[in-house]
Amino acid sequence: MTALDLSSPVAVVGTGTMGQGIAQVALVAGHPVRLYDAAPGRAREAADAIGARLDRLVEKERLTGPERDAARARLKPAGALSDLADCALVVEAVVERLDAKQELFRALEAVVGDDCLLATNTSSLSVTAIAGGLGNPGRFVGLHFFNPAPLLPLVEVVSGFATDVSSATRAYETARAWGKTPVACADTPGFIVNRIARPFYAEALAVYEDQGADPATIDAVLRESGGFRMGAFELTDLIGQDVNESVTHSVWQAFFQDVRFTPSLAQRRLVESGRLGRKSGQGWYDYRDGAERPEPHTAEPAGPPAYVVAEGDLGPAAEVLALIREAGIEVREEAEDNGTRLVLPSGGQLVLADGQTSVEFRDVVYFDLALDYRAATRVALSAAQSTSPRTVAEATGLFQALGKKVSVIGDVPGMIVARTVARIVDLAVEAVAKGVATEEDVDTAMRLGVNYPLGPLEWSRRLGGDWACSVLRNLHECAPTGRYAPSLALHRHAYAADKQEGTPS
């Protein structure tokens, strides 16, 4: 099954931001496009707005004048659903209400031909449920574009329970012909991106609620150590706190209130207060004129230790040893079974975040996971109140000697980046095991849909197959609510990795 022929008309129903964006994508690809909106005059307004964006593409030399003129000639507002009768594909982008979408598609089914592909751009509703009332649900698919649709490459092609393979394949190939990067996925709450991305927001909020760090510090650590494009608080301010919370709540409800997807009370209070982010002028940050952006907590300068004793290779943080040597600090190595720590001159230990807390041990400082310790510009440390101030100072001075800013946060198990990545990996491994999508499509979706620096499965391979499972087991011991219990899929993944590496399990 191949992509739709460019001569085939495509219709978009719903002319808000997403509807206009999808229409522009199909139009620039070469299709005749029909725009329909139930509100009188909206389709004409949307056509004019798309025309203005085509003008800007010409100004930016992304379209030629003749290409723009031809595209404008192919774009037509529709006065009634009956005007869509000859369309080969109809994409819906109306309000996110199941009853509204079901009613629309029942009306469309009575108008279009039997071979017309019907698609929803829903981000949170069940594709299967939307198609439930149709006479031919086999031709119904999800085509989830990301906003802004003309710019973002990812499209999740979602197969409902009754979707025919031929319909899903045609939708997939059509999206690819439009210059997009499609990924195939089963109809599951949140699809790929909105399902697997929940911990990015949830764990930042949990650290904040536990008084581990303030939003500016958490965001800085996620960016400067974790390698994420934006921190969780600034990203939810951009998305809209109400929108982000609504998606979280929808996924949580759809998974029968699975504790792993529980919404945040802190975010609920923010929404209730009307602080929705950039669009309202205030969210976690203040965007009003003259407001100052809060700075992340950064430790004062401290002297570096004269030496460190390395017990083991530090696992995922092995690069830190090379950086210490390059900084001119002596590294004394001691063979140690399963050793993954540095011993400081104070006698205190510096340990990579593993899901445990400093209070559980005598004189331990944890340091957070980094995407790339050489490139990282900030490293977070955590310590208990009982940890020796000298040990904290030596740990701080050590990373400062490596050219890093240091943020000392509260004694939070798993810290910030480590717990976030471990949970993202868990949900990704589980999604693959349950047949939601392939490893390749999961990694592609998370890189392109939410700009993650690595795909979760790629990250897992880099960290070691049992790393995420080990961190989550420790977190689950600290907080045995079920939120951090590793999935069965991750458990199997970890043991399979052990066997491949020849480690007794």
Short mmCIF file of C-alpha atoms in Angstrom, two decimals:
data_model
loop_
_atom_site.label_atom_id
_atom_site.label_comp_id
_atom_site.label_asym_id
_atom_site.label_seq_id
_atom_site.Cartn_x
_atom_site.Cartn_y
_atom_site.Cartn_z
CA MET A 1 0.00 0.00 0.00
CA THR A 2 1.49 3.31 -1.11
CA ALA A 3 0.96 6.94 -0.18
CA LEU A 4 -2.02 8.87 -1.49
CA ASP A 5 -1.56 10.23 -4.97
CA LEU A 6 -0.90 13.99 -4.97
CA SER A 7 -3.99 14.53 -7.10
CA SER A 8 -6.16 13.13 -4.28
CA PRO A 9 -7.96 15.83 -2.27
CA VAL A 10 -7.27 15.97 1.47
CA ALA A 11 -9.68 17.56 3.93
CA VAL A 12 -9.01 18.99 7.37
CA VAL A 13 -11.95 19.46 9.73
CA GLY A 14 -11.29 21.98 12.50
CA THR A 15 -9.33 25.11 11.69
CA GLY A 16 -7.54 25.97 14.90
CA THR A 17 -3.75 26.04 15.16
CA MET A 18 -3.34 22.29 14.61
CA GLY A 19 -5.88 22.11 11.82
CA GLN A 20 -4.25 24.96 9.93
CA GLY A 21 -0.82 23.42 10.42
CA ILE A 22 -1.88 20.01 9.11
CA ALA A 23 -3.61 21.64 6.14
CA GLN A 24 -0.44 23.59 5.33
CA VAL A 25 1.64 20.39 5.42
CA ALA A 26 -0.68 18.60 2.97
CA LEU A 27 -0.95 21.68 0.79
CA VAL A 28 2.82 22.25 0.48
CA ALA A 29 3.23 18.53 -0.27
CA GLY A 30 1.09 19.08 -3.36
CA HIS A 31 -2.47 17.98 -2.52
CA PRO A 32 -5.68 19.87 -3.15
CA VAL A 33 -6.89 20.74 0.37
CA ARG A 34 -10.38 21.46 1.67
CA LEU A 35 -10.91 23.24 4.99
CA TYR A 36 -14.09 22.80 6.98
CA ASP A 37 -15.17 24.28 10.29
CA ALA A 38 -18.62 24.19 11.89
CA ALA A 39 -18.29 27.85 12.88
CA PRO A 40 -19.37 30.08 9.97
CA GLY A 41 -16.53 32.00 8.35
CA ARG A 42 -13.76 30.12 10.21
CA ALA A 43 -12.69 28.08 7.19
CA ARG A 44 -12.24 31.23 5.07
CA GLU A 45 -10.27 32.91 7.89
CA ALA A 46 -8.06 29.82 8.17
CA ALA A 47 -7.43 29.78 4.41
CA ASP A 48 -6.38 33.44 4.56
CA ALA A 49 -4.06 32.71 7.51
CA ILE A 50 -2.45 29.80 5.66
CA GLY A 51 -2.03 32.03 2.61
CA ALA A 52 -0.19 34.58 4.76
CA ARG A 53 2.14 31.86 6.05
CA LEU A 54 2.85 30.79 2.48
CA ASP A 55 3.86 34.40 1.77
CA ARG A 56 6.34 34.22 4.65
CA LEU A 57 7.77 30.99 3.25
CA VAL A 58 8.42 32.80 -0.01
CA GLU A 59 10.13 35.64 1.89
CA LYS A 60 12.34 33.05 3.61
CA GLU A 61 13.04 31.43 0.21
CA ARG A 62 11.52 28.12 1.27
CA LEU A 63 8.92 28.36 -1.49
CA THR A 64 9.05 30.04 -4.87
CA GLY A 65 6.39 32.52 -5.92
CA PRO A 66 4.87 30.11 -8.49
CA GLU A 67 4.79 27.30 -5.87
CA ARG A 68 2.92 29.58 -3.48
CA ASP A 69 0.43 30.62 -6.16
CA ALA A 70 -0.21 26.98 -7.11
CA ALA A 71 -0.70 26.03 -3.45
CA ARG A 72 -3.17 28.87 -2.91
CA ALA A 73 -5.15 27.70 -5.93
CA ARG A 74 -5.39 24.20 -4.41
CA LEU A 75 -6.73 25.47 -1.05
CA LYS A 76 -10.50 25.82 -0.76
CA PRO A 77 -12.78 26.49 2.22
CA ALA A 78 -15.76 24.11 2.39
CA GLY A 79 -19.19 25.35 3.34
CA ALA A 80 -20.57 21.94 4.32
CA LEU A 81 -19.35 18.43 5.08
CA SER A 82 -20.91 17.31 1.78
CA ASP A 83 -18.20 19.35 0.00
CA LEU A 84 -15.68 16.73 1.24
CA ALA A 85 -17.38 13.85 -0.59
CA ASP A 86 -14.54 13.23 -3.06
CA CYS A 87 -11.69 13.45 -0.55
CA ALA A 88 -9.28 10.53 -0.16
CA LEU A 89 -8.27 11.50 3.38
CA VAL A 90 -10.07 13.52 6.05
CA VAL A 91 -8.08 14.57 9.13
CA GLU A 92 -10.00 15.78 12.17
CA ALA A 93 -8.58 18.42 14.53
CA VAL A 94 -11.60 19.52 16.54
CA VAL A 95 -12.13 19.86 20.30
CA GLU A 96 -10.72 17.01 22.47
CA ARG A 97 -14.10 15.54 23.38
CA LEU A 98 -14.98 11.95 22.56
CA ASP A 99 -18.65 12.67 21.85
CA ALA A 100 -17.81 15.53 19.48
CA LYS A 101 -15.33 13.46 17.50
CA GLN A 102 -17.65 10.43 17.31
CA GLU A 103 -20.51 12.58 16.04
CA LEU A 104 -18.28 14.18 13.40
CA PHE A 105 -16.99 10.89 12.04
CA ARG A 106 -20.44 9.33 11.88
CA ALA A 107 -21.50 12.31 9.76
CA LEU A 108 -18.37 12.02 7.59
CA GLU A 109 -18.92 8.30 7.03
CA ALA A 110 -22.27 9.10 5.45
CA VAL A 111 -20.63 11.59 3.06
CA VAL A 112 -17.26 10.28 1.86
CA GLY A 113 -16.51 7.32 -0.38
CA ASP A 114 -15.85 3.82 0.91
CA ASP A 115 -12.14 4.10 0.15
CA CYS A 116 -11.63 7.40 2.01
CA LEU A 117 -9.18 7.21 4.90
CA LEU A 118 -10.47 8.79 8.11
CA ALA A 119 -7.97 10.10 10.67
CA THR A 120 -7.98 11.85 14.04
CA ASN A 121 -5.24 14.11 15.36
CA THR A 122 -6.22 13.38 18.97
CA SER A 123 -3.38 13.46 21.49
CA SER A 124 -5.22 12.04 24.48
CA LEU A 125 -8.33 10.10 23.46
CA SER A 126 -8.61 6.48 22.39
CA VAL A 127 -8.49 6.01 18.62
CA THR A 128 -10.45 2.78 19.10
CA ALA A 129 -13.20 4.57 21.03
CA ILE A 130 -13.53 7.37 18.48
CA ALA A 131 -13.99 4.77 15.73
CA GLY A 132 -16.30 2.61 17.86
CA GLY A 133 -19.53 3.85 16.32
CA LEU A 134 -18.43 3.62 12.69
CA GLY A 135 -19.73 1.10 10.20
CA ASN A 136 -16.21 0.60 8.84
CA PRO A 137 -13.69 1.25 11.64
CA GLY A 138 -11.00 -0.53 9.63
CA ARG A 139 -10.25 2.63 7.65
CA PHE A 140 -9.85 4.76 10.77
CA VAL A 141 -6.40 5.74 12.11
CA GLY A 142 -4.74 8.24 14.37
CA LEU A 143 -2.43 10.79 12.76
CA HIS A 144 -0.97 12.64 15.72
CA PHE A 145 1.00 15.66 14.50
CA PHE A 146 3.02 17.77 16.92
CA ASN A 147 2.63 21.52 17.22
CA PRO A 148 3.62 23.42 15.11
CA ALA A 149 2.80 20.80 12.49
CA PRO A 150 4.65 22.47 9.58
CA LEU A 151 7.91 22.55 11.57
CA LEU A 152 8.01 19.45 13.77
CA PRO A 153 8.84 16.27 11.83
CA LEU A 154 7.21 13.60 14.01
CA VAL A 155 3.83 12.01 13.28
CA GLU A 156 2.52 9.15 15.43
CA VAL A 157 0.50 6.81 13.20
CA VAL A 158 -1.85 5.08 15.62
CA SER A 159 -3.66 1.84 14.87
CA GLY A 160 -6.89 1.34 16.78
CA PHE A 161 -8.09 -2.11 17.74
CA ALA A 162 -10.10 -2.39 14.50
CA THR A 163 -7.75 -0.50 12.14
CA ASP A 164 -6.83 -2.45 9.00
CA VAL A 165 -3.12 -2.92 8.37
CA SER A 166 -3.61 -1.49 4.87
CA SER A 167 -5.12 1.71 6.28
CA ALA A 168 -2.30 2.19 8.79
CA THR A 169 0.29 1.55 6.08
CA ARG A 170 -1.31 4.05 3.71
CA ALA A 171 -1.44 6.69 6.45
CA TYR A 172 2.21 5.98 7.36
CA GLU A 173 3.42 6.25 3.77
CA THR A 174 1.38 9.39 3.17
CA ALA A 175 2.92 11.10 6.21
CA ARG A 176 6.36 10.12 4.95
CA ALA A 177 5.57 11.46 1.48
CA TRP A 178 4.65 14.75 3.14
CA GLY A 179 8.21 15.01 4.45
CA LYS A 180 7.39 13.86 7.96
CA THR A 181 9.01 11.14 10.07
CA PRO A 182 6.20 8.72 10.94
CA VAL A 183 6.34 6.16 13.74
CA ALA A 184 3.87 3.31 14.04
CA CYS A 185 2.18 2.71 17.36
CA ALA A 186 -0.69 0.80 18.91
CA ASP A 187 -3.64 2.58 20.49
CA THR A 188 -2.46 2.99 24.07
CA PRO A 189 -2.99 5.92 26.48
CA GLY A 190 -0.63 8.72 25.49
CA PHE A 191 0.55 6.75 22.43
CA ILE A 192 4.38 6.86 22.50
CA VAL A 193 5.49 10.37 23.40
CA ASN A 194 2.83 11.43 25.91
CA ARG A 195 3.09 8.07 27.66
CA ILE A 196 6.86 7.83 27.98
CA ALA A 197 7.43 11.56 28.66
CA ARG A 198 5.33 11.66 31.87
CA PRO A 199 8.29 11.06 34.25
CA PHE A 200 10.19 14.04 32.84
CA TYR A 201 7.57 16.30 34.38
CA ALA A 202 6.55 14.07 37.29
CA GLU A 203 10.00 13.56 38.78
CA ALA A 204 10.90 17.25 38.63
CA LEU A 205 7.64 18.01 40.43
CA ALA A 206 8.34 15.26 42.99
CA VAL A 207 11.79 16.68 43.79
CA TYR A 208 10.20 20.11 44.23
CA GLU A 209 7.38 18.75 46.42
CA ASP A 210 9.95 16.96 48.59
CA GLN A 211 11.78 20.29 49.07
CA GLY A 212 14.82 18.89 47.30
CA ALA A 213 15.40 21.94 45.10
CA ASP A 214 13.64 24.95 43.60
CA PRO A 215 12.34 25.00 40.01
CA ALA A 216 15.22 27.10 38.64
CA THR A 217 17.81 24.68 40.05
CA ILE A 218 15.95 21.56 38.88
CA ASP A 219 15.62 23.02 35.38
CA ALA A 220 19.30 23.99 35.27
CA VAL A 221 20.40 20.48 36.27
CA LEU A 222 18.12 18.86 33.67
CA ARG A 223 19.56 21.13 30.96
CA GLU A 224 23.20 21.44 31.93
CA SER A 225 23.75 17.94 33.27
CA GLY A 226 20.97 15.86 31.70
CA GLY A 227 21.35 17.41 28.25
CA PHE A 228 17.62 18.13 27.87
CA ARG A 229 16.70 21.10 25.70
CA MET A 230 14.53 22.64 28.43
CA GLY A 231 13.87 21.94 32.08
CA ALA A 232 10.53 20.51 33.19
CA PHE A 233 9.24 23.70 34.79
CA GLU A 234 10.08 26.01 31.91
CA LEU A 235 8.73 23.46 29.42
CA THR A 236 5.39 23.10 31.20
CA ASP A 237 5.17 26.91 31.36
CA LEU A 238 5.63 26.92 27.58
CA ILE A 239 3.10 24.13 26.96
CA GLY A 240 0.61 25.60 29.42
CA GLN A 241 0.18 24.20 32.92
CA ASP A 242 -3.49 23.42 32.25
CA VAL A 243 -2.67 21.56 29.03
CA ASN A 244 0.19 19.59 30.56
CA GLU A 245 -1.83 18.65 33.64
CA SER A 246 -4.80 17.65 31.49
CA VAL A 247 -2.66 15.22 29.47
CA THR A 248 -1.16 13.78 32.66
CA HIS A 249 -4.62 13.35 34.17
CA SER A 250 -5.94 11.75 30.98
CA VAL A 251 -3.10 9.21 30.84
CA TRP A 252 -3.49 8.47 34.58
CA GLN A 253 -7.23 7.84 34.20
CA ALA A 254 -6.78 5.78 31.05
CA PHE A 255 -4.34 3.51 32.90
CA PHE A 256 -6.93 3.01 35.65
CA GLN A 257 -5.14 5.46 37.98
CA ASP A 258 -1.82 3.64 37.81
CA VAL A 259 0.34 5.21 40.54
CA ARG A 260 3.22 5.65 38.08
CA PHE A 261 1.20 8.34 36.29
CA THR A 262 -0.30 10.12 39.32
CA PRO A 263 -0.71 13.87 38.70
CA SER A 264 1.05 16.43 40.90
CA LEU A 265 -0.76 18.32 43.64
CA ALA A 266 1.71 21.20 43.24
CA GLN A 267 0.80 21.53 39.56
CA ARG A 268 -2.92 21.30 40.43
CA ARG A 269 -2.55 24.24 42.79
CA LEU A 270 -0.72 26.23 40.12
CA VAL A 271 -3.55 25.64 37.65
CA GLU A 272 -6.19 26.48 40.26
CA SER A 273 -4.43 29.78 40.89
CA GLY A 274 -4.63 30.68 37.19
CA ARG A 275 -0.85 30.64 36.75
CA LEU A 276 -0.84 28.74 33.49
CA GLY A 277 2.61 29.72 32.25
CA ARG A 278 3.69 32.04 29.47
CA LYS A 279 0.17 32.52 28.13
CA SER A 280 -1.09 33.93 31.45
CA GLY A 281 2.09 35.83 32.32
CA GLN A 282 2.92 33.64 35.32
CA GLY A 283 3.55 29.98 35.93
CA TRP A 284 6.51 28.51 37.73
CA TYR A 285 8.29 31.61 36.46
CA ASP A 286 7.13 35.20 36.14
CA TYR A 287 6.93 36.43 32.51
CA ARG A 288 5.50 39.87 33.19
CA ASP A 289 7.38 42.95 32.09
CA GLY A 290 10.28 43.72 34.41
CA ALA A 291 10.19 40.36 36.19
CA GLU A 292 13.56 38.83 36.97
CA ARG A 293 14.26 35.19 36.22
CA PRO A 294 15.38 33.34 39.39
CA GLU A 295 18.89 31.94 39.30
CA PRO A 296 19.64 28.30 40.06
CA HIS A 297 21.41 27.54 43.31
CA THR A 298 25.15 27.46 42.62
CA ALA A 299 27.66 26.58 45.34
CA GLU A 300 30.33 29.06 46.37
CA PRO A 301 33.92 28.24 45.31
CA ALA A 302 35.62 25.50 47.34
CA GLY A 303 39.12 24.13 47.23
CA PRO A 304 39.68 20.85 45.37
CA PRO A 305 40.96 17.77 47.22
CA ALA A 306 44.64 16.90 46.79
CA TYR A 307 43.72 13.40 45.67
CA VAL A 308 40.87 10.92 45.37
CA VAL A 309 40.85 7.16 45.78
CA ALA A 310 38.94 5.39 43.01
CA GLU A 311 37.28 2.15 44.04
CA GLY A 312 36.05 0.68 40.78
CA ASP A 313 35.51 2.45 37.47
CA LEU A 314 32.42 4.52 38.43
CA GLY A 315 30.29 2.73 35.82
CA PRO A 316 28.29 5.28 33.76
CA ALA A 317 30.40 8.05 35.33
CA ALA A 318 33.76 6.56 34.28
CA GLU A 319 34.58 9.72 32.29
CA VAL A 320 34.82 11.60 35.59
CA LEU A 321 38.08 9.78 36.39
CA ALA A 322 39.65 10.99 33.14
CA LEU A 323 38.51 14.55 33.87
CA ILE A 324 39.98 14.42 37.38
CA ARG A 325 43.37 13.34 36.02
CA GLU A 326 43.26 16.06 33.36
CA ALA A 327 42.60 18.61 36.11
CA GLY A 328 45.87 17.58 37.76
CA ILE A 329 44.29 15.86 40.76
CA GLU A 330 45.94 12.60 41.78
CA VAL A 331 43.81 9.48 41.34
CA ARG A 332 44.80 6.54 43.51
CA GLU A 333 43.18 3.35 42.30
CA GLU A 334 42.15 0.45 44.49
CA ALA A 335 40.73 -2.81 43.20
CA GLU A 336 37.31 -3.32 44.73
CA ASP A 337 34.65 -5.84 43.77
CA ASN A 338 31.60 -3.93 42.55
CA GLY A 339 33.25 -0.69 43.70
CA THR A 340 31.83 2.40 42.03
CA ARG A 341 32.83 5.27 44.28
CA LEU A 342 35.48 7.83 45.06
CA VAL A 343 36.93 8.20 48.55
CA LEU A 344 37.89 11.76 49.46
CA PRO A 345 40.71 12.84 51.80
CA SER A 346 38.10 13.44 54.52
CA GLY A 347 37.29 9.74 54.40
CA GLY A 348 33.87 10.54 52.98
CA GLN A 349 32.60 8.89 49.81
CA LEU A 350 31.42 10.35 46.53
CA VAL A 351 28.93 8.03 44.82
CA LEU A 352 26.94 8.20 41.58
CA ALA A 353 23.20 8.56 42.25
CA ASP A 354 21.77 5.07 42.66
CA GLY A 355 18.31 5.63 44.13
CA GLN A 356 19.45 5.58 47.76
CA THR A 357 19.83 8.50 50.16
CA SER A 358 22.88 9.89 51.91
CA VAL A 359 21.17 9.54 55.30
CA GLU A 360 21.36 5.76 54.92
CA PHE A 361 25.16 5.82 55.04
CA ARG A 362 27.95 7.43 56.97
CA ASP A 363 29.45 10.47 55.26
CA VAL A 364 28.30 9.95 51.67
CA VAL A 365 27.75 12.62 49.01
CA TYR A 366 25.87 11.59 45.86
CA PHE A 367 26.46 13.16 42.46
CA ASP A 368 23.86 13.13 39.71
CA LEU A 369 23.89 11.40 36.36
CA ALA A 370 25.05 13.44 33.35
CA LEU A 371 24.44 12.78 29.68
CA ASP A 372 28.09 13.59 29.03
CA TYR A 373 30.30 14.51 31.98
CA ARG A 374 32.84 16.17 29.72
CA ALA A 375 30.27 18.45 28.09
CA ALA A 376 28.16 19.02 31.20
CA THR A 377 28.44 22.53 32.64
CA ARG A 378 26.70 21.75 35.94
CA VAL A 379 26.65 18.79 38.32
CA ALA A 380 24.24 18.31 41.23
CA LEU A 381 25.36 16.94 44.60
CA SER A 382 23.17 15.75 47.45
CA ALA A 383 24.01 15.11 51.08
CA ALA A 384 22.25 14.47 54.35
CA GLN A 385 22.32 16.98 57.20
CA SER A 386 24.60 14.56 59.03
CA THR A 387 27.15 14.48 56.19
CA SER A 388 30.47 16.06 57.12
CA PRO A 389 30.73 19.65 55.85
CA ARG A 390 34.34 18.87 54.88
CA THR A 391 33.18 16.00 52.64
CA VAL A 392 30.59 18.25 50.97
CA ALA A 393 33.23 20.96 50.45
CA GLU A 394 35.74 18.50 48.96
CA ALA A 395 33.10 17.05 46.62
CA THR A 396 32.07 20.56 45.58
CA GLY A 397 35.66 21.66 45.00
CA LEU A 398 36.40 18.52 43.01
CA PHE A 399 33.70 19.18 40.42
CA GLN A 400 34.47 22.88 40.35
CA ALA A 401 38.09 21.95 39.52
CA LEU A 402 36.65 20.06 36.52
CA GLY A 403 35.08 23.30 35.29
CA LYS A 404 31.55 22.53 36.47
CA LYS A 405 29.07 24.66 38.34
CA VAL A 406 27.80 22.77 41.37
CA SER A 407 24.26 22.74 42.75
CA VAL A 408 23.88 21.14 46.17
CA ILE A 409 20.34 19.84 46.57
CA GLY A 410 18.49 18.05 49.36
CA ASP A 411 18.95 14.38 50.21
CA VAL A 412 16.61 13.17 47.46
CA PRO A 413 16.86 9.52 46.38
CA GLY A 414 17.84 9.27 42.72
CA MET A 415 18.50 13.02 42.68
CA ILE A 416 17.16 14.73 39.52
CA VAL A 417 18.55 13.36 36.26
CA ALA A 418 19.12 9.78 37.43
CA ARG A 419 15.57 9.16 38.67
CA THR A 420 14.09 10.88 35.62
CA VAL A 421 16.10 8.85 33.11
CA ALA A 422 15.51 5.58 35.01
CA ARG A 423 11.75 6.05 34.89
CA ILE A 424 11.74 7.10 31.23
CA VAL A 425 13.78 4.00 30.37
CA ASP A 426 11.36 1.81 32.33
CA LEU A 427 8.28 3.11 30.53
CA ALA A 428 10.04 2.81 27.17
CA VAL A 429 11.14 -0.79 27.75
CA GLU A 430 7.64 -1.67 28.94
CA ALA A 431 6.03 -0.04 25.88
CA VAL A 432 8.22 -2.10 23.54
CA ALA A 433 7.51 -5.29 25.49
CA LYS A 434 3.76 -4.67 25.27
CA GLY A 435 3.90 -4.14 21.52
CA VAL A 436 3.12 -0.43 21.58
CA ALA A 437 6.00 0.34 19.20
CA THR A 438 9.42 -0.93 18.17
CA GLU A 439 12.62 0.14 19.95
CA GLU A 440 13.60 2.19 16.91
CA ASP A 441 10.25 3.98 16.75
CA VAL A 442 10.25 4.69 20.50
CA ASP A 443 13.71 6.24 20.30
CA THR A 444 12.79 8.23 17.18
CA ALA A 445 9.57 9.48 18.75
CA MET A 446 11.25 10.70 21.93
CA ARG A 447 14.11 12.42 20.10
CA LEU A 448 11.87 14.17 17.58
CA GLY A 449 8.68 14.62 19.58
CA VAL A 450 10.17 16.09 22.76
CA ASN A 451 13.80 16.74 21.75
CA TYR A 452 15.37 14.23 24.13
CA PRO A 453 19.15 14.11 23.67
CA LEU A 454 19.02 10.32 23.32
CA GLY A 455 16.27 7.81 22.75
CA PRO A 456 15.40 5.92 25.97
CA LEU A 457 16.55 2.55 24.64
CA GLU A 458 19.76 4.10 23.32
CA TRP A 459 20.28 5.69 26.74
CA SER A 460 19.70 2.35 28.45
CA ARG A 461 22.31 0.64 26.29
CA ARG A 462 24.81 3.37 27.09
CA LEU A 463 24.17 3.16 30.85
CA GLY A 464 24.08 -0.64 31.00
CA GLY A 465 21.04 -2.87 30.73
CA ASP A 466 20.55 -3.23 34.50
CA TRP A 467 21.25 0.38 35.50
CA ALA A 468 17.66 1.70 35.40
CA CYS A 469 16.29 -1.38 37.14
CA SER A 470 18.85 -1.08 39.95
CA VAL A 471 18.09 2.63 40.50
CA LEU A 472 14.34 2.00 40.56
CA ARG A 473 14.64 -0.93 42.96
CA ASN A 474 16.48 1.33 45.40
CA LEU A 475 13.94 4.13 44.91
CA HIS A 476 11.13 1.65 45.53
CA GLU A 477 12.75 0.65 48.82
CA CYS A 478 12.88 4.31 49.85
CA ALA A 479 9.33 5.05 48.70
CA PRO A 480 7.37 1.77 48.46
CA THR A 481 4.20 3.23 46.93
CA GLY A 482 4.55 1.35 43.64
CA ARG A 483 5.51 4.48 41.73
CA TYR A 484 9.13 3.34 41.40
CA ALA A 485 8.67 -0.42 41.23
CA PRO A 486 10.45 -1.60 38.07
CA SER A 487 8.12 -3.08 35.48
CA LEU A 488 8.31 -6.78 34.72
CA ALA A 489 9.63 -5.81 31.29
CA LEU A 490 12.51 -3.84 32.81
CA HIS A 491 13.23 -6.67 35.25
CA ARG A 492 13.55 -9.09 32.32
CA HIS A 493 15.58 -6.53 30.38
CA ALA A 494 18.05 -6.22 33.26
CA TYR A 495 18.50 -9.96 33.68
CA ALA A 496 18.93 -10.44 29.93
CA ALA A 497 21.66 -7.80 29.99
CA ASP A 498 23.36 -9.59 32.91
CA LYS A 499 23.42 -12.85 30.99
CA GLN A 500 24.81 -11.20 27.86
CA GLU A 501 27.59 -9.68 29.92
CA GLY A 502 28.28 -12.97 31.68
CA THR A 503 27.33 -11.61 35.10
CA PRO A 504 25.81 -14.21 37.49
CA SER A 505 22.24 -13.28 38.30
#
